[in-house]
């Protein structure tokens, strides 16, 4: 009996896909970065869940594989990740059940900056339709013992089908039936091995798992007049796999930092500031932190989940460790790795562990110091940051008593002294007249409302 079912994309999903395919991505090549990033995330999740769920079978040879079939113009990306059940495929692909969807679409509708906004929503899977006439996904969840898998197929024109399938091992395979190459209109030939190899180096060299591909290699056999060239096909690894945060800062380029940020934050803009350091002493850890340029559309929703990725001995043990930072710094993204924590650390231990408390204190201090430096050396850049994240920072002045004075020095206020520029409290005090005893202030929704207030 056939198990195939046909569905229509949710209205919001169709609108997002139209934006992704037709107006958002200026470089269609980024689809490969998105699919590889998703595959890496899926492997991370399987390793993470296998620590506590005995039904999740760990994989010894975690990797991502790219296959090219030039004859059929098919590009295939496979992983050994967590995979999905049929129910999860229905829930996750074709439907966007996330708070703030309508608000995001309104922003996209009325904004010239949809490129940046859509990236923060994390719809990278749909970027595949920029380069493919048809997308097929075959996935088997890691706790599925019978080999049962699910096949999802769509041409991106409003409908998709789902049916039962089989897959010999857990993970996900995505098959792209590629559109014809059209370099004049920004569509390279993604059946070209060299093109794929260069894109992996450009965008995904930092991925912690091997990205493998069978590559045609030309070798010269013999010497002189007897020399001839032979073609062989070899299995090669395309990425270096060395985690970015473990490298020396001297050997990391700005573009490396930026691409890693885009990978973990699903953002399209470069970060505003990078904080990379190693703490040594009683507690040792490495941190690679990023301050974004823009606030995620749902940053001020109560449902927003912040947190940093936490690694122990190269194994991710928490996808979003909110305990590593105070709530008011929830916009900071990044990675922390420590060898002083147990691999099976639980949520309760994260909340109570003295190592976590020490790391949290160190991270908070570094971030506030970085913001203070930005305020001092790049006032315009800091003002842009404050417009995005100022309300979150203000929360800290009322909740983080240990750093209250540091946070207060970072707050900006409108002032009657200059209608165009904001001022810090320190700057205001520095301008006070010798006989001025008090600071008078008003609160309101906007500068114009306060200017017209009779109290002013």
Tab-separated table of C-alpha atoms in Angstrom:
chain	number	residue	atom	x	y	z
A	1	UNK	CA	0.000	0.000	0.000
A	2	UNK	CA	1.320	3.440	-0.924
A	3	UNK	CA	2.341	5.644	1.983
A	4	UNK	CA	2.657	8.806	-0.110
A	5	UNK	CA	0.874	11.915	1.107
A	6	UNK	CA	0.676	15.328	-0.551
A	7	UNK	CA	0.778	18.575	1.410
A	8	UNK	CA	0.704	22.279	0.718
A	9	UNK	CA	3.319	24.558	2.195
A	10	UNK	CA	2.094	26.736	5.034
A	11	UNK	CA	1.276	30.245	3.764
A	12	UNK	CA	4.092	31.824	5.783
A	13	UNK	CA	6.529	29.205	4.482
A	14	UNK	CA	5.581	29.935	0.867
A	15	UNK	CA	6.198	33.630	1.416
A	16	UNK	CA	9.557	32.961	3.047
A	17	UNK	CA	10.568	30.642	0.213
A	18	UNK	CA	9.696	33.288	-2.353
A	19	UNK	CA	11.942	35.753	-0.525
A	20	UNK	CA	14.769	33.243	-0.211
A	21	UNK	CA	14.637	32.114	-3.831
A	22	UNK	CA	13.993	35.398	-5.576
A	23	UNK	CA	15.257	38.300	-3.513
A	24	UNK	CA	17.272	37.408	-0.435
A	25	UNK	CA	20.421	35.605	-1.482
A	26	UNK	CA	22.740	37.683	-3.626
A	27	UNK	CA	25.102	34.716	-4.067
A	28	UNK	CA	23.410	31.440	-4.850
A	29	UNK	CA	26.526	29.498	-3.849
A	30	UNK	CA	25.648	29.955	-0.155
A	31	UNK	CA	23.146	27.084	-0.433
A	32	UNK	CA	26.055	24.658	0.032
A	33	UNK	CA	27.181	26.404	3.212
A	34	UNK	CA	23.639	26.186	4.580
A	35	UNK	CA	23.179	22.478	3.835
A	36	UNK	CA	26.623	21.598	5.235
A	37	UNK	CA	25.929	23.651	8.361
A	38	UNK	CA	22.622	21.840	8.850
A	39	UNK	CA	24.408	18.503	8.446
A	40	UNK	CA	27.054	19.496	11.000
A	41	UNK	CA	24.349	20.597	13.454
A	42	UNK	CA	22.579	17.243	13.005
A	43	UNK	CA	25.783	15.325	13.814
A	44	UNK	CA	26.367	17.536	16.862
A	45	UNK	CA	22.827	16.823	18.046
A	46	UNK	CA	23.215	13.058	17.650
A	47	UNK	CA	26.473	13.070	19.637
A	48	UNK	CA	24.869	15.256	22.286
A	49	UNK	CA	21.714	13.136	22.686
A	50	UNK	CA	23.694	9.876	22.676
A	51	UNK	CA	25.290	10.943	25.963
A	52	UNK	CA	21.983	10.587	27.829
A	53	UNK	CA	19.636	8.564	25.580
A	54	UNK	CA	20.537	4.890	25.250
A	55	UNK	CA	18.197	4.569	22.249
A	56	UNK	CA	20.322	6.991	20.224
A	57	UNK	CA	23.055	4.940	18.609
A	58	UNK	CA	26.370	6.868	18.426
A	59	UNK	CA	28.268	6.844	15.137
A	60	UNK	CA	32.022	6.133	15.193
A	61	UNK	CA	32.696	7.579	11.740
A	62	UNK	CA	30.836	10.884	11.723
A	63	UNK	CA	31.169	12.655	8.387
A	64	UNK	CA	29.428	14.599	5.636
A	65	UNK	CA	29.568	13.277	2.068
A	66	UNK	CA	29.109	15.163	-1.191
A	67	UNK	CA	28.424	13.238	-4.400
A	68	UNK	CA	28.296	14.599	-7.941
A	69	UNK	CA	26.547	12.893	-10.850
A	70	UNK	CA	27.335	14.931	-13.950
A	71	UNK	CA	25.230	12.766	-16.257
A	72	UNK	CA	21.994	13.436	-14.364
A	73	UNK	CA	23.108	16.822	-12.932
A	74	UNK	CA	22.488	15.631	-9.408
A	75	UNK	CA	24.268	16.886	-6.298
A	76	UNK	CA	23.854	14.850	-3.105
A	77	UNK	CA	24.767	15.864	0.466
A	78	UNK	CA	24.571	13.126	3.128
A	79	UNK	CA	25.309	13.105	6.848
A	80	UNK	CA	25.487	10.708	9.804
A	81	UNK	CA	23.435	12.981	12.052
A	82	UNK	CA	20.342	12.603	14.214
A	83	UNK	CA	17.929	12.301	11.278
A	84	UNK	CA	14.168	12.801	11.517
A	85	UNK	CA	11.065	10.689	11.938
A	86	UNK	CA	8.103	11.072	9.579
A	87	UNK	CA	6.314	13.215	12.161
A	88	UNK	CA	9.374	15.462	12.547
A	89	UNK	CA	9.655	15.909	8.779
A	90	UNK	CA	6.019	17.036	8.629
A	91	UNK	CA	6.555	19.355	11.588
A	92	UNK	CA	9.900	20.849	10.564
A	93	UNK	CA	9.774	21.104	6.764
A	94	UNK	CA	6.909	22.932	5.122
A	95	UNK	CA	5.623	24.391	8.371
A	96	UNK	CA	7.173	27.132	10.460
A	97	UNK	CA	5.727	26.791	13.953
A	98	UNK	CA	7.712	29.475	15.705
A	99	UNK	CA	6.637	32.489	17.747
A	100	UNK	CA	6.972	35.777	15.953
A	101	UNK	CA	6.552	34.413	12.414
A	102	UNK	CA	3.982	37.028	11.477
A	103	UNK	CA	6.053	39.800	13.021
A	104	UNK	CA	9.067	38.700	10.999
A	105	UNK	CA	7.071	38.656	7.768
A	106	UNK	CA	5.825	42.175	8.452
A	107	UNK	CA	9.421	43.309	8.924
A	108	UNK	CA	10.426	41.586	5.702
A	109	UNK	CA	7.522	43.141	3.855
A	110	UNK	CA	8.364	46.659	4.977
A	111	UNK	CA	12.162	46.481	5.120
A	112	UNK	CA	14.889	46.997	2.557
A	113	UNK	CA	17.098	44.815	4.727
A	114	UNK	CA	15.278	41.508	4.254
A	115	UNK	CA	18.605	39.888	3.398
A	116	UNK	CA	19.750	40.317	7.012
A	117	UNK	CA	16.419	39.584	8.664
A	118	UNK	CA	15.764	36.333	6.840
A	119	UNK	CA	19.198	34.995	7.742
A	120	UNK	CA	18.422	35.337	11.421
A	121	UNK	CA	15.300	33.224	10.987
A	122	UNK	CA	17.294	30.178	9.938
A	123	UNK	CA	15.620	28.974	6.748
A	124	UNK	CA	18.780	27.792	5.052
A	125	UNK	CA	17.250	24.513	3.853
A	126	UNK	CA	15.015	26.397	1.429
A	127	UNK	CA	18.063	27.987	-0.211
A	128	UNK	CA	18.432	24.666	-2.071
A	129	UNK	CA	15.563	25.731	-4.354
A	130	UNK	CA	17.692	28.594	-5.693
A	131	UNK	CA	19.868	26.074	-7.527
A	132	UNK	CA	17.600	23.014	-7.925
A	133	UNK	CA	14.434	22.268	-9.878
A	134	UNK	CA	13.617	19.496	-7.420
A	135	UNK	CA	14.766	18.700	-3.891
A	136	UNK	CA	14.536	15.209	-2.383
A	137	UNK	CA	15.229	14.511	1.284
A	138	UNK	CA	15.626	10.984	2.698
A	139	UNK	CA	16.046	10.787	6.448
A	140	UNK	CA	16.169	8.122	9.165
A	141	UNK	CA	16.205	8.979	12.854
A	142	UNK	CA	19.099	7.631	14.957
A	143	UNK	CA	16.789	5.680	17.296
A	144	UNK	CA	15.049	3.917	14.395
A	145	UNK	CA	16.226	0.274	14.534
A	146	UNK	CA	14.409	-1.196	11.507
A	147	UNK	CA	15.917	0.964	8.770
A	148	UNK	CA	12.647	2.826	8.230
A	149	UNK	CA	13.138	6.239	6.662
A	150	UNK	CA	11.045	9.075	5.257
A	151	UNK	CA	11.250	10.593	1.773
A	152	UNK	CA	10.278	14.263	1.228
A	153	UNK	CA	10.072	15.645	-2.335
A	154	UNK	CA	9.212	19.093	-3.682
A	155	UNK	CA	9.778	21.318	-6.693
A	156	UNK	CA	9.270	24.371	-4.503
A	157	UNK	CA	6.050	25.382	-6.244
A	158	UNK	CA	3.687	25.221	-3.298
A	159	UNK	CA	3.322	21.487	-2.605
A	160	UNK	CA	5.420	18.558	-1.399
A	161	UNK	CA	4.974	14.803	-0.940
A	162	UNK	CA	6.010	12.552	1.942
A	163	UNK	CA	6.252	8.765	1.839
A	164	UNK	CA	7.994	5.889	3.603
A	165	UNK	CA	11.433	4.844	2.410
A	166	UNK	CA	14.508	2.993	3.687
A	167	UNK	CA	18.035	4.116	4.533
A	168	UNK	CA	20.758	1.652	5.600
A	169	UNK	CA	22.107	3.930	8.358
A	170	UNK	CA	20.700	6.841	10.390
A	171	UNK	CA	21.137	10.362	9.068
A	172	UNK	CA	19.875	12.525	6.228
A	173	UNK	CA	20.466	12.612	2.480
A	174	UNK	CA	19.508	15.621	0.354
A	175	UNK	CA	19.403	15.155	-3.422
A	176	UNK	CA	19.337	18.232	-5.646
A	177	UNK	CA	18.266	17.988	-9.279
A	178	UNK	CA	20.278	21.016	-10.357
A	179	UNK	CA	19.173	23.757	-12.696
A	180	UNK	CA	21.315	24.320	-15.817
A	181	UNK	CA	24.435	26.388	-15.134
A	182	UNK	CA	24.055	30.060	-16.037
A	183	UNK	CA	27.196	31.919	-14.970
A	184	UNK	CA	26.090	35.162	-16.598
A	185	UNK	CA	23.163	35.290	-14.165
A	186	UNK	CA	25.077	34.137	-11.102
A	187	UNK	CA	24.457	30.401	-11.290
A	188	UNK	CA	27.765	28.462	-11.466
A	189	UNK	CA	28.014	24.811	-12.460
A	190	UNK	CA	27.657	22.968	-9.163
A	191	UNK	CA	28.456	19.686	-10.915
A	192	UNK	CA	32.033	20.910	-11.220
A	193	UNK	CA	34.258	19.203	-8.634
A	194	UNK	CA	36.613	22.178	-8.454
A	195	UNK	CA	33.689	24.562	-7.827
A	196	UNK	CA	32.437	22.447	-4.929
A	197	UNK	CA	35.925	22.049	-3.470
A	198	UNK	CA	36.504	25.821	-3.519
A	199	UNK	CA	33.126	26.531	-1.899
A	200	UNK	CA	33.804	24.085	0.929
A	201	UNK	CA	37.181	25.718	1.570
A	202	UNK	CA	35.600	29.160	1.437
A	203	UNK	CA	32.629	28.592	3.713
A	204	UNK	CA	33.007	25.342	5.660
A	205	UNK	CA	36.687	24.669	6.285
A	206	UNK	CA	36.097	24.995	10.056
A	207	UNK	CA	33.406	22.289	10.195
A	208	UNK	CA	34.564	19.774	12.823
A	209	UNK	CA	33.646	16.674	10.771
A	210	UNK	CA	35.286	15.485	7.540
A	211	UNK	CA	33.507	16.598	4.376
A	212	UNK	CA	34.297	13.853	1.890
A	213	UNK	CA	33.939	13.691	-1.874
A	214	UNK	CA	35.153	11.382	-4.619
A	215	UNK	CA	37.420	13.493	-6.780
A	216	UNK	CA	38.944	12.852	-10.172
A	217	UNK	CA	42.747	12.997	-9.891
A	218	UNK	CA	45.088	13.187	-12.890
A	219	UNK	CA	48.434	11.435	-12.475
A	220	UNK	CA	51.398	11.256	-14.815
A	221	UNK	CA	52.667	7.717	-15.267
A	222	UNK	CA	56.029	6.950	-16.906
A	223	UNK	CA	58.771	9.285	-18.153
A	224	UNK	CA	59.762	11.059	-21.345
A	225	UNK	CA	57.994	9.903	-24.498
A	226	UNK	CA	56.377	7.081	-22.573
A	227	UNK	CA	54.727	9.404	-20.086
A	228	UNK	CA	50.948	9.424	-20.097
A	229	UNK	CA	48.217	10.880	-17.931
A	230	UNK	CA	45.847	8.576	-16.128
A	231	UNK	CA	42.606	9.459	-14.386
A	232	UNK	CA	41.797	7.947	-11.001
A	233	UNK	CA	38.961	8.616	-8.596
A	234	UNK	CA	39.988	9.116	-4.989
A	235	UNK	CA	38.056	9.764	-1.797
A	236	UNK	CA	39.315	13.091	-0.422
A	237	UNK	CA	38.534	15.255	2.593
A	238	UNK	CA	37.800	18.824	1.575
A	239	UNK	CA	38.029	20.664	4.921
A	240	UNK	CA	40.776	21.057	7.535
A	241	UNK	CA	38.407	20.146	10.453
A	242	UNK	CA	40.432	22.052	13.029
A	243	UNK	CA	37.964	23.888	15.295
A	244	UNK	CA	38.456	27.602	14.860
A	245	UNK	CA	38.532	28.416	18.567
A	246	UNK	CA	41.494	26.064	19.150
A	247	UNK	CA	43.714	27.877	16.651
A	248	UNK	CA	46.092	30.683	17.498
A	249	UNK	CA	44.633	34.128	16.845
A	250	UNK	CA	47.695	34.921	14.734
A	251	UNK	CA	46.738	32.290	12.158
A	252	UNK	CA	43.044	33.236	11.896
A	253	UNK	CA	41.866	35.735	9.296
A	254	UNK	CA	38.907	38.060	9.758
A	255	UNK	CA	36.979	36.176	7.101
A	256	UNK	CA	37.509	32.923	9.054
A	257	UNK	CA	35.991	34.485	12.165
A	258	UNK	CA	33.114	35.889	10.117
A	259	UNK	CA	32.255	32.627	8.379
A	260	UNK	CA	32.296	30.703	11.655
A	261	UNK	CA	29.948	33.291	13.167
A	262	UNK	CA	27.533	32.923	10.257
A	263	UNK	CA	27.631	29.158	10.757
A	264	UNK	CA	26.725	29.166	14.450
A	265	UNK	CA	24.426	32.218	14.436
A	266	UNK	CA	22.679	31.614	11.086
A	267	UNK	CA	23.227	35.291	10.364
A	268	UNK	CA	24.154	36.903	7.052
A	269	UNK	CA	26.046	39.921	8.284
A	270	UNK	CA	29.537	39.899	9.721
A	271	UNK	CA	29.604	40.302	13.516
A	272	UNK	CA	30.151	43.711	15.102
A	273	UNK	CA	32.914	42.451	17.412
A	274	UNK	CA	34.885	39.254	18.006
A	275	UNK	CA	36.197	38.213	21.443
A	276	UNK	CA	38.632	35.288	21.327
A	277	UNK	CA	40.756	34.362	24.327
A	278	UNK	CA	42.045	31.518	26.484
A	279	UNK	CA	41.706	31.673	30.257
A	280	UNK	CA	44.436	29.913	32.223
A	281	UNK	CA	44.918	29.293	35.922
A	282	UNK	CA	42.610	27.565	38.381
A	283	UNK	CA	39.891	27.289	35.730
A	284	UNK	CA	40.980	26.841	32.113
A	285	UNK	CA	38.740	27.369	29.128
A	286	UNK	CA	38.735	28.814	25.622
A	287	UNK	CA	36.049	31.231	24.450
A	288	UNK	CA	35.162	32.540	21.000
A	289	UNK	CA	32.368	35.091	21.406
A	290	UNK	CA	30.564	37.323	18.934
A	291	UNK	CA	28.538	40.499	19.358
A	292	UNK	CA	26.071	40.692	16.422
A	293	UNK	CA	25.292	43.845	14.471
A	294	UNK	CA	21.529	43.452	14.740
A	295	UNK	CA	19.155	42.089	17.309
A	296	UNK	CA	17.276	38.927	16.296
A	297	UNK	CA	13.649	39.809	15.590
A	298	UNK	CA	12.517	37.836	18.659
A	299	UNK	CA	15.222	38.988	21.117
A	300	UNK	CA	12.683	40.695	23.354
A	301	UNK	CA	10.158	37.842	23.249
A	302	UNK	CA	9.884	35.906	26.505
A	303	UNK	CA	10.365	32.711	24.500
A	304	UNK	CA	13.780	33.782	23.160
A	305	UNK	CA	16.510	31.276	24.011
A	306	UNK	CA	20.037	32.585	24.277
A	307	UNK	CA	23.119	30.692	25.381
A	308	UNK	CA	26.510	29.607	24.099
A	309	UNK	CA	27.610	26.272	22.682
A	310	UNK	CA	29.490	24.391	25.400
A	311	UNK	CA	32.163	21.844	24.458
A	312	UNK	CA	34.089	19.459	26.683
A	313	UNK	CA	37.152	17.876	25.041
A	314	UNK	CA	35.837	18.644	21.524
A	315	UNK	CA	32.392	17.145	22.267
A	316	UNK	CA	29.406	19.484	22.380
A	317	UNK	CA	27.550	18.872	25.649
A	318	UNK	CA	25.063	21.763	25.438
A	319	UNK	CA	23.646	23.454	22.352
A	320	UNK	CA	22.508	26.544	24.256
A	321	UNK	CA	24.073	26.773	27.708
A	322	UNK	CA	22.144	29.762	29.064
A	323	UNK	CA	23.962	29.404	32.396
A	324	UNK	CA	27.211	30.665	30.846
A	325	UNK	CA	25.952	34.249	30.582
A	326	UNK	CA	23.544	36.485	32.502
A	327	UNK	CA	20.170	36.937	30.832
A	328	UNK	CA	20.842	40.517	29.738
A	329	UNK	CA	23.727	39.278	27.534
A	330	UNK	CA	21.544	36.706	25.759
A	331	UNK	CA	22.316	38.302	22.373
A	332	UNK	CA	25.990	37.182	22.511
A	333	UNK	CA	26.739	34.113	20.388
A	334	UNK	CA	29.728	31.814	20.436
A	335	UNK	CA	31.519	28.751	21.755
A	336	UNK	CA	33.147	27.875	25.076
A	337	UNK	CA	35.318	24.789	25.571
A	338	UNK	CA	36.669	23.501	28.882
A	339	UNK	CA	38.383	20.270	29.850
A	340	UNK	CA	37.489	20.782	33.532
A	341	UNK	CA	33.847	19.703	33.104
A	342	UNK	CA	32.380	16.173	32.881
A	343	UNK	CA	31.122	14.982	29.505
A	344	UNK	CA	27.750	14.028	30.961
A	345	UNK	CA	27.125	17.338	32.715
A	346	UNK	CA	23.397	17.877	33.336
A	347	UNK	CA	21.242	20.996	33.342
A	348	UNK	CA	21.198	20.903	37.145
A	349	UNK	CA	24.998	20.662	37.348
A	350	UNK	CA	25.331	23.551	34.903
A	351	UNK	CA	23.342	25.674	37.315
A	352	UNK	CA	25.368	24.639	40.370
A	353	UNK	CA	28.900	23.857	39.138
A	354	UNK	CA	31.575	26.204	40.518
A	355	UNK	CA	33.526	25.958	37.258
A	356	UNK	CA	30.501	27.255	35.356
A	357	UNK	CA	30.163	30.125	37.847
A	358	UNK	CA	33.823	31.049	37.332
A	359	UNK	CA	33.502	30.847	33.530
A	360	UNK	CA	30.322	32.945	33.619
A	361	UNK	CA	32.083	35.621	35.661
A	362	UNK	CA	35.071	35.664	33.283
A	363	UNK	CA	32.919	35.798	30.132
A	364	UNK	CA	30.763	38.618	31.504
A	365	UNK	CA	33.827	40.654	32.428
A	366	UNK	CA	35.357	40.188	28.950
A	367	UNK	CA	32.145	41.178	27.156
A	368	UNK	CA	31.619	44.326	29.249
A	369	UNK	CA	35.272	45.286	28.719
A	370	UNK	CA	34.869	44.798	24.949
A	371	UNK	CA	31.764	47.002	24.927
A	372	UNK	CA	33.582	49.653	26.953
A	373	UNK	CA	36.441	49.607	24.424
A	374	UNK	CA	33.941	49.920	21.561
A	375	UNK	CA	32.290	52.901	23.274
A	376	UNK	CA	35.644	54.614	23.738
A	377	UNK	CA	37.175	53.923	20.317
A	378	UNK	CA	34.171	53.744	17.958
A	379	UNK	CA	31.315	55.882	19.248
A	380	UNK	CA	29.319	55.598	16.027
A	381	UNK	CA	29.646	51.795	16.023
A	382	UNK	CA	28.669	51.643	19.686
A	383	UNK	CA	25.647	53.877	19.070
A	384	UNK	CA	24.452	51.442	16.382
A	385	UNK	CA	24.985	48.550	18.805
A	386	UNK	CA	23.063	50.386	21.522
A	387	UNK	CA	20.070	51.040	19.268
A	388	UNK	CA	19.789	47.280	18.776
A	389	UNK	CA	20.699	45.948	22.234
A	390	UNK	CA	20.361	48.896	24.630
A	391	UNK	CA	17.128	47.654	26.250
A	392	UNK	CA	18.770	44.296	27.026
A	393	UNK	CA	21.819	45.999	28.501
A	394	UNK	CA	19.564	48.129	30.718
A	395	UNK	CA	18.187	44.931	32.236
A	396	UNK	CA	21.670	44.241	33.568
A	397	UNK	CA	21.845	47.529	35.477
A	398	UNK	CA	18.902	46.323	37.560
A	399	UNK	CA	19.877	42.644	37.906
A	400	UNK	CA	23.675	42.321	37.901
A	401	UNK	CA	24.701	44.066	41.124
A	402	UNK	CA	28.320	42.940	40.853
A	403	UNK	CA	28.735	44.757	37.523
A	404	UNK	CA	26.176	47.507	38.079
A	405	UNK	CA	28.656	50.391	37.774
A	406	UNK	CA	30.303	48.931	34.649
A	407	UNK	CA	26.914	48.531	32.977
A	408	UNK	CA	25.788	52.026	34.047
A	409	UNK	CA	28.843	53.489	32.307
A	410	UNK	CA	27.726	51.801	29.063
A	411	UNK	CA	24.188	53.223	28.993
A	412	UNK	CA	23.326	56.024	26.573
A	413	UNK	CA	20.717	58.724	27.113
A	414	UNK	CA	19.129	61.499	25.092
A	415	UNK	CA	20.049	64.921	26.476
A	416	UNK	CA	18.998	68.536	26.131
A	417	UNK	CA	22.678	69.344	25.603
A	418	UNK	CA	22.661	67.922	22.059
A	419	UNK	CA	19.446	66.948	20.274
A	420	UNK	CA	21.304	64.832	17.713
A	421	UNK	CA	23.645	62.815	19.931
A	422	UNK	CA	23.262	60.687	23.027
A	423	UNK	CA	25.350	60.981	26.176
A	424	UNK	CA	26.731	58.683	28.846
A	425	UNK	CA	26.163	59.390	32.512
A	426	UNK	CA	29.885	60.089	32.910
A	427	UNK	CA	29.818	62.633	30.079
A	428	UNK	CA	26.818	64.352	31.634
A	429	UNK	CA	28.482	64.610	35.046
A	430	UNK	CA	31.592	66.035	33.394
A	431	UNK	CA	29.491	68.907	31.954
A	432	UNK	CA	27.689	69.763	35.194
A	433	UNK	CA	28.014	73.326	36.485
A	434	UNK	CA	29.959	73.738	39.745
A	435	UNK	CA	26.798	74.661	41.659
A	436	UNK	CA	24.539	71.964	40.094
A	437	UNK	CA	23.371	69.548	42.765
A	438	UNK	CA	20.785	67.480	40.907
A	439	UNK	CA	20.238	65.667	37.622
A	440	UNK	CA	16.765	66.196	36.209
A	441	UNK	CA	15.301	63.595	33.895
A	442	UNK	CA	12.118	62.600	32.111
A	443	UNK	CA	11.042	59.208	30.765
A	444	UNK	CA	8.831	58.684	27.749
A	445	UNK	CA	8.227	56.835	24.508
A	446	UNK	CA	10.164	59.161	22.217
A	447	UNK	CA	12.421	62.191	22.072
A	448	UNK	CA	9.735	64.305	20.378
A	449	UNK	CA	7.198	63.482	23.102
A	450	UNK	CA	9.623	64.576	25.817
A	451	UNK	CA	10.601	67.756	23.986
A	452	UNK	CA	6.931	68.811	23.955
A	453	UNK	CA	6.314	67.862	27.571
A	454	UNK	CA	5.308	70.814	29.846
A	455	UNK	CA	7.798	69.475	32.393
A	456	UNK	CA	10.606	70.176	29.941
